[in-house]
Coordinates of C-alpha atoms in Angstrom, one line a residue:
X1062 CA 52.5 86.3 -98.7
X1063 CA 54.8 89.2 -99.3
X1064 CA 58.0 88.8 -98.2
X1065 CA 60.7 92.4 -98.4
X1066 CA 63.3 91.5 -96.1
X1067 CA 66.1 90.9 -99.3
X1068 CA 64.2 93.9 -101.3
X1069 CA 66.0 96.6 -102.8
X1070 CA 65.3 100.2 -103.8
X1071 CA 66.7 100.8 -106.8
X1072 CA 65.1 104.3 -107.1
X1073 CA 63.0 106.6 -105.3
X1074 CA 61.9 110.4 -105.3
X1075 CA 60.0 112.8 -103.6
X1076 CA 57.3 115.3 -104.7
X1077 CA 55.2 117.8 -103.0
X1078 CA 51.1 117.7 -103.4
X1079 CA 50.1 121.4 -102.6
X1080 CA 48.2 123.9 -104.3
X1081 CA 51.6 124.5 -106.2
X1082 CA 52.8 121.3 -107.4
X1083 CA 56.7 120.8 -106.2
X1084 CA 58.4 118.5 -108.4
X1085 CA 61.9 116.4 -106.9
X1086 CA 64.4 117.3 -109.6
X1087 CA 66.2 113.8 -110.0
X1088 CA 65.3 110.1 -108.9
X1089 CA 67.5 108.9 -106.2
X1090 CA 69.5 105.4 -105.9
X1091 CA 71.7 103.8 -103.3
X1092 CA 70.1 104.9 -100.2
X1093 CA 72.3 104.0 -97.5
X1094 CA 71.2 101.4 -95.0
X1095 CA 69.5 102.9 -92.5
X1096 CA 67.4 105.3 -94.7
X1097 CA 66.4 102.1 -97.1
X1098 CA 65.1 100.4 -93.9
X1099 CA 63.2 103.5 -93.2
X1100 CA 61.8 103.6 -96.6
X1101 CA 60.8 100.0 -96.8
X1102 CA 59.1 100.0 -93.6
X1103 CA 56.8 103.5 -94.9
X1104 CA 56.3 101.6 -98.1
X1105 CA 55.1 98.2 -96.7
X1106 CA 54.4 97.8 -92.9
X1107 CA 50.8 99.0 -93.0
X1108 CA 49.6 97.9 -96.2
X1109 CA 46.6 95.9 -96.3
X1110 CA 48.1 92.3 -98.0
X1111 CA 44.4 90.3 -97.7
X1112 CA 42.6 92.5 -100.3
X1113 CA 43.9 92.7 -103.7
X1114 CA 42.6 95.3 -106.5
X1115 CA 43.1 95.7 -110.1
X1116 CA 43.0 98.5 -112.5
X1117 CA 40.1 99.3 -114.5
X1118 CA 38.8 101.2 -117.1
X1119 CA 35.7 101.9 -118.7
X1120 CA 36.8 102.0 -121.8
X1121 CA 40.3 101.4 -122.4
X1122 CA 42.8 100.4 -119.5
X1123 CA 45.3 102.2 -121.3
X1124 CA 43.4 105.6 -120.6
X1125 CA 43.9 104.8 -116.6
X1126 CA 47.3 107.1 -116.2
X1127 CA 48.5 105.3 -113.0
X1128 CA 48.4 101.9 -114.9
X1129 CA 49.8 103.3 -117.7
X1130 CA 52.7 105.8 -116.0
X1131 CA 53.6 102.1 -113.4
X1132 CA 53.8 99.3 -116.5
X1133 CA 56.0 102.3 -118.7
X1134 CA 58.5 101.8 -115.4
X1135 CA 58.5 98.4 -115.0
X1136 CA 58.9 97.9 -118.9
X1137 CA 61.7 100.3 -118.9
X1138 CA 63.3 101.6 -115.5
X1139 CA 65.3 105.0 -116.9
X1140 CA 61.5 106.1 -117.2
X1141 CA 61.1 106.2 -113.5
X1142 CA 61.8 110.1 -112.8
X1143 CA 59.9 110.8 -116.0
X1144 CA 56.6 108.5 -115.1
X1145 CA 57.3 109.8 -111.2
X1146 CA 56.4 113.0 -112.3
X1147 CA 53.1 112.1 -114.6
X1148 CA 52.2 110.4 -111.5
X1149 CA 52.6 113.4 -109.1
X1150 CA 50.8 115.6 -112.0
X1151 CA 47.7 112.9 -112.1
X1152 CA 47.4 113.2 -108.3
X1153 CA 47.1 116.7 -107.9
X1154 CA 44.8 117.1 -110.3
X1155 CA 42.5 114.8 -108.6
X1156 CA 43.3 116.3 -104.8
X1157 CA 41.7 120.1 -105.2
X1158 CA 39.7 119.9 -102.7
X1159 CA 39.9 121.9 -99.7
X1160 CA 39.3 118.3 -97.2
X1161 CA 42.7 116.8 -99.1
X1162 CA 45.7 117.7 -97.3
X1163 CA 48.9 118.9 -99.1
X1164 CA 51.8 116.5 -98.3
X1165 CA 54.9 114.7 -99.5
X1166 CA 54.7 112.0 -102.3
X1167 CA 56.9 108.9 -102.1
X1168 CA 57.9 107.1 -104.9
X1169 CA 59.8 104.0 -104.8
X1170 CA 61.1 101.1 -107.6
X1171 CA 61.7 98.7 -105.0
X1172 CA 63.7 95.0 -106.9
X1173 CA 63.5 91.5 -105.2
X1174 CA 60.9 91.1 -103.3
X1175 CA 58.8 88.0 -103.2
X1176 CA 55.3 87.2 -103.4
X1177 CA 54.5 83.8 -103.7
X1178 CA 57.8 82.4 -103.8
X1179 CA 58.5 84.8 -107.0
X1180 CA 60.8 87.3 -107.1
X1181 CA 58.6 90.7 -108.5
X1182 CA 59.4 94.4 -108.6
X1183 CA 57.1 96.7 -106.8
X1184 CA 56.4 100.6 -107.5
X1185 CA 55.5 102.0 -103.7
X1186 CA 53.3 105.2 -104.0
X1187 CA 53.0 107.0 -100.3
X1188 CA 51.0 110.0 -99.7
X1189 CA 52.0 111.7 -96.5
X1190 CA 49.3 114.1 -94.8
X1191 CA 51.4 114.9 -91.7
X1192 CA 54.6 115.3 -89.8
X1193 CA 55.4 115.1 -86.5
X1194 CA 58.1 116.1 -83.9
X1195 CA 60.8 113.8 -82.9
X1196 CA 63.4 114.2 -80.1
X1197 CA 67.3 113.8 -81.6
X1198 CA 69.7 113.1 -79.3
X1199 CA 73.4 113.1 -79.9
X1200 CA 76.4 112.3 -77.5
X1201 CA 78.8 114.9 -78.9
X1202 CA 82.4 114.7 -77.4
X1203 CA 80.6 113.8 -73.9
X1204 CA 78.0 116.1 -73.8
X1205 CA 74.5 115.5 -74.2
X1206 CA 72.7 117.3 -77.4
X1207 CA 69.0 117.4 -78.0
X1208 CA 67.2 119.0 -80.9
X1209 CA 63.5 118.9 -82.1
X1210 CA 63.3 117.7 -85.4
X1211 CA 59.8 118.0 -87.5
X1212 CA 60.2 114.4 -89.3
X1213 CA 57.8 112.0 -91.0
X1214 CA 56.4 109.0 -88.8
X1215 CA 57.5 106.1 -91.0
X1216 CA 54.8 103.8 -88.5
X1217 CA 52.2 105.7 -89.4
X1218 CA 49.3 104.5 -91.6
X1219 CA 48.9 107.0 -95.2
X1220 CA 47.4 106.7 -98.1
X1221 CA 49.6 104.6 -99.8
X1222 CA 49.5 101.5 -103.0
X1223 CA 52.2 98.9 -103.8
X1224 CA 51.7 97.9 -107.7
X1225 CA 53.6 94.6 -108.2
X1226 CA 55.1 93.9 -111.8
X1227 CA 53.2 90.4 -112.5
X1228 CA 55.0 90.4 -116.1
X1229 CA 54.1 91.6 -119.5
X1230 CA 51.1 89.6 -119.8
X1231 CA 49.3 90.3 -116.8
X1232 CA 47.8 93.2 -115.4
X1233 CA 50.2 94.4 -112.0
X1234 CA 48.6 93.5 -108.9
X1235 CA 47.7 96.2 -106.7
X1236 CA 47.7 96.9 -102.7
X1237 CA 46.0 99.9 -101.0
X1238 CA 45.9 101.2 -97.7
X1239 CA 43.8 104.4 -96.8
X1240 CA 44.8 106.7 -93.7
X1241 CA 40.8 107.5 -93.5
X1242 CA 37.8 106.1 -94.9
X1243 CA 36.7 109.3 -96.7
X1244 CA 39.6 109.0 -98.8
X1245 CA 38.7 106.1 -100.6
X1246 CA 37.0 108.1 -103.4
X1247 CA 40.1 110.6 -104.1
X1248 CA 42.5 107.8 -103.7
X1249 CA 41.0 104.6 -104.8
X1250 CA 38.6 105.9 -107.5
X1251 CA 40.0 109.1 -108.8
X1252 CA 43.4 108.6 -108.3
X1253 CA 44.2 104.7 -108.8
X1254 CA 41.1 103.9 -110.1
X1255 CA 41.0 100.2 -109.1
X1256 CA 38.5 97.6 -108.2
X1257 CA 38.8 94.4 -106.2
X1258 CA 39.9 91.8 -108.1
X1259 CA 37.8 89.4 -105.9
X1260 CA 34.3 91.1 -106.0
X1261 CA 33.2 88.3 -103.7
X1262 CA 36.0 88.7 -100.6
X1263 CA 35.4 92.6 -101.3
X1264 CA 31.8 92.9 -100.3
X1265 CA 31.7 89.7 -97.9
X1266 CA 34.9 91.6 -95.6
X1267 CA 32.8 94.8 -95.9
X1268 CA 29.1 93.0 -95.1
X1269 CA 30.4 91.4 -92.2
X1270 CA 32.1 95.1 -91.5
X1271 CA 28.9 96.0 -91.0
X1272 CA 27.0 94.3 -89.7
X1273 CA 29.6 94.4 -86.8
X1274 CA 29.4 98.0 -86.6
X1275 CA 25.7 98.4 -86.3
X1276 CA 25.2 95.7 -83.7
X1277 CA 28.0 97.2 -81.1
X1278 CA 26.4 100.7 -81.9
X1279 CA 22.7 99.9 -81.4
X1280 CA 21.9 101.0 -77.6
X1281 CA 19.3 98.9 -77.3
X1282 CA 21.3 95.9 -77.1
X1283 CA 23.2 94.7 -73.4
X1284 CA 26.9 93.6 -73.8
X1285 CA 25.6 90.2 -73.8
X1286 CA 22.8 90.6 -76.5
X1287 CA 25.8 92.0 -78.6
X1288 CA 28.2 88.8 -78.3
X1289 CA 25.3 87.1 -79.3
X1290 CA 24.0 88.9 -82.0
X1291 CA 28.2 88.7 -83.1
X1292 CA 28.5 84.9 -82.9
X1293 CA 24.9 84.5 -84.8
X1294 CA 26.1 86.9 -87.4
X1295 CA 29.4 84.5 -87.9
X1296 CA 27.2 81.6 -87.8
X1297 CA 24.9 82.6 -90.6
X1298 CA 27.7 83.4 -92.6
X1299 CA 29.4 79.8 -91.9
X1300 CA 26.1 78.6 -93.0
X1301 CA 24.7 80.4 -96.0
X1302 CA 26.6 80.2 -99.9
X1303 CA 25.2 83.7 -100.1
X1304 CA 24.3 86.7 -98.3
X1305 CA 21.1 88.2 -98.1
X1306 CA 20.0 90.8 -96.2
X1307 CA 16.4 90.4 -95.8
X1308 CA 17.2 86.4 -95.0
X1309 CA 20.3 88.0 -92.5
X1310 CA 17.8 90.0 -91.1
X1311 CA 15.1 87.4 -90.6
X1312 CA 17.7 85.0 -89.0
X1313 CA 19.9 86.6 -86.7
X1314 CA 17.1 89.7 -85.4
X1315 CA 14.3 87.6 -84.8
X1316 CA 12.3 90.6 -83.4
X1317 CA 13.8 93.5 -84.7
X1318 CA 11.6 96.3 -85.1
X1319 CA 11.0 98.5 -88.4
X1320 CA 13.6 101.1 -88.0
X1321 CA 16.1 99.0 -87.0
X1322 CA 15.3 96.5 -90.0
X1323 CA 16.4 99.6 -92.3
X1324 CA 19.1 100.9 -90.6
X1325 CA 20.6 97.0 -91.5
X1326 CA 19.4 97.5 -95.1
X1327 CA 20.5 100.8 -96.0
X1328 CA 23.9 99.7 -94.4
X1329 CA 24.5 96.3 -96.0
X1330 CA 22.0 95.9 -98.8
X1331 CA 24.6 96.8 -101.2
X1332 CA 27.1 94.2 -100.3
X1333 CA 24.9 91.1 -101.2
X1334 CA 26.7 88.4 -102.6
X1335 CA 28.0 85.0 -102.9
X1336 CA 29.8 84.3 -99.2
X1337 CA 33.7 84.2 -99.0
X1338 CA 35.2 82.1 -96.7
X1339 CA 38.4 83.6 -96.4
X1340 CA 36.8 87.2 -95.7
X1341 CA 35.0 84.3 -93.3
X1342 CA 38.3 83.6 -91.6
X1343 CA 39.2 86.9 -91.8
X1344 CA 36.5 89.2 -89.9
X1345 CA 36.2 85.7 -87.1
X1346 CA 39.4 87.0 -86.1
X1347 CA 38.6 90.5 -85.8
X1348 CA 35.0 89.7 -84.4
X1349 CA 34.5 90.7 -80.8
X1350 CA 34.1 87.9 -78.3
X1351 CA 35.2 89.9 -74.8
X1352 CA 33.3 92.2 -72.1
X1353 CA 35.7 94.6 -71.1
X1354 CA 35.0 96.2 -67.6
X1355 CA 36.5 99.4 -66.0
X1356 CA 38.0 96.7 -63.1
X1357 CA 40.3 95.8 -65.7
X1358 CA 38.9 92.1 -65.6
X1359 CA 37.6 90.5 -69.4
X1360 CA 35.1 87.9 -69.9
X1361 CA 35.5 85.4 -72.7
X1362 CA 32.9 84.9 -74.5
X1363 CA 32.0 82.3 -77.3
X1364 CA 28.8 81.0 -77.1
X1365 CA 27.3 81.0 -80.8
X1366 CA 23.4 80.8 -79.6
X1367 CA 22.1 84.4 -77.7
X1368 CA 19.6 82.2 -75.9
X1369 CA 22.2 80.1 -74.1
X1370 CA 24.3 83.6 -73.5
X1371 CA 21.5 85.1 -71.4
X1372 CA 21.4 81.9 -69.6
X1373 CA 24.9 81.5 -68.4
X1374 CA 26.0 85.4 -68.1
X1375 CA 23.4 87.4 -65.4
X1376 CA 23.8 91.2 -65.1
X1377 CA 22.6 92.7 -61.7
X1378 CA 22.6 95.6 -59.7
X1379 CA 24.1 95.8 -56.4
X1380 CA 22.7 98.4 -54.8
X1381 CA 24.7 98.0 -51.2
X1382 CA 27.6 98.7 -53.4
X1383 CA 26.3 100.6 -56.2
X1384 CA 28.0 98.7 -58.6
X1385 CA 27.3 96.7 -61.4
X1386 CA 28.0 92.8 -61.8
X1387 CA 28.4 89.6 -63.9
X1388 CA 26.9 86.4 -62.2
X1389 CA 28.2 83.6 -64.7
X1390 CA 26.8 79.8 -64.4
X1391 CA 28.9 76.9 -65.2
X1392 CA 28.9 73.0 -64.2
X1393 CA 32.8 72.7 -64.0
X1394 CA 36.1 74.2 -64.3
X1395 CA 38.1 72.6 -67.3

């Protein structure tokens, strides 16, 4: 649990990723209040808390230059504009392609924030692809004044990494959030150059991913087949210690044909491994368990067997109406 509310930001800067590479001239300090809140929230609100990486390299972790330029901060904080700047250098050179976006680059030495209980500093890196426009409106001596402002969305999800200063001994801890998946190579691997530091959570969250994915794509399947094949996915992960596709396969599609059997293994054959429960916990919560009709009416679902879903939800035709229905069987209200 990370917890920001008393954090500070002791420093911060801006650069600009383009072609040409703009450099801010001098790290800022003492934001006032309402710009610090603004800076927090772009830093933190969307970052992905529930999957932790770690710096890698092959070789030497020194030779990894964000690792190196973030632990030269936190080791010695009149570095920061200095190490800001290597950092900015070490992403451009790793964003010339022509699908990369040019953008602002936040930086940010945020002090006192807790994780754990324990009070850490945290180095925020934000990547922003886009701007938007924003309405400001002023009351100025009575009279109503409106301008359009081209501003940055601090709501919006970027690419973005908090590094959190675990001490000397440790390596820092590190958070990620991508704005799309295709930028997982430039920024996770090229730029950051991280690895999850629970190889097991890691490939159980993006199994269960999907496997999701693929059923609730397949045509082939009705609504119902779906929130059954959903439920039996989660049950053979509650069930197995690991996961195996061809034993997935074999338990939850009973009669799946050829083609469909490797669409599932080209998709998920590379994230076999020993079952995590709280990716588990995770993905149940995400996993979809409704039937959503354009009468704006849901149906709950969450029967774990497919068997006993096609026995208690019945979809028809009414052709008096020409409209579709749900006949659903029960013994009694509860």
């Amino acid at each position: 649990m990370l917890e920001v509310s008393e954090s500070k930001l002791a420093q911060y800067i801006i650069h600009f990723i383009d072609d040409a590479l703009v450099l801010g001239e001098e790290s800022l300090t003492q934001p006032e209040v309402m710009l610090e809140a603004a800076f927090t929230q772009l830093a933190f609100s969307k970052i992905d808390l529930e999957q932790q990486f770690e710096f890698f390299h092959e070789t030497n972790i020194g030779l990894n230059e964000v690792y190196t330029y973030v632990r030269a901060i936190f080791e010695q904080e009149n570095s920061f504009l200095e190490q800001s700047i290597n950092i900015a250098k070490h992403l451009h050179s790793v964003s010339q392609h022509p699908n990369i976006k040019s953008g602002e680059l936040f930086i940010g030495l945020f002090d006192n924030c807790f994780l754990s209980t324990a009070a850490k500093k945290i180095i925020a890196i934000v990547k922003i692809d886009e701007k938007e426009m924003f309405l400001d409106v002023k009351n100025d001596q009575n009279k109503m004044v409106i301008n359009g402002i081209d501003g940055i969305n601090v709501k919006k999800v970027n690419n973005m990494a908090i590094i959190v200063d675990m001490g000397p001994e440790q390596t820092p801890a590190v958070f990620m959030k991508t704005k799309r998946k295709e930028d997982i190579i430039y920024w996770q691997e090229r730029f950051l150059k991280i690895k999850a530091a629970d190889e097991h959570y890691y490939k159980t969250n993006l199994a269960l991913t999907e496997c999701k994915k693929y059923i609730l794509k397949e045509e082939s399947f009705t609504n119902t087949e779906k929130l059954g094949l959903l439920n039996k996915t989660l049950d053979y992960f509650r069930n197995e210690d690991e996961f195996q596709v061809n034993n997935y396969i074999e338990t939850v599609f009973e009669n799946a044909e050829p083609t469909q059997k490797d669409i599932i293994i080209n998709s998920v054959k590379p994230y076999e491994t020993v079952i995590s429960e709280s990716a588990l916990e995770k993905a149940e919560k995400k996993y979809k368990r409704k039937i959503k009709l354009d009468s704006n009416i849901e149906i709950q679902v969450n029967v774990q067997d497919i068997e006993k879903v096609d026995e208690l939800i019945e979809v028809g035709y009414d052709e008096s109406t020409n409209r579709k229905f749900y006949k659903i069987y029960f013994q009694e209200e509860l």
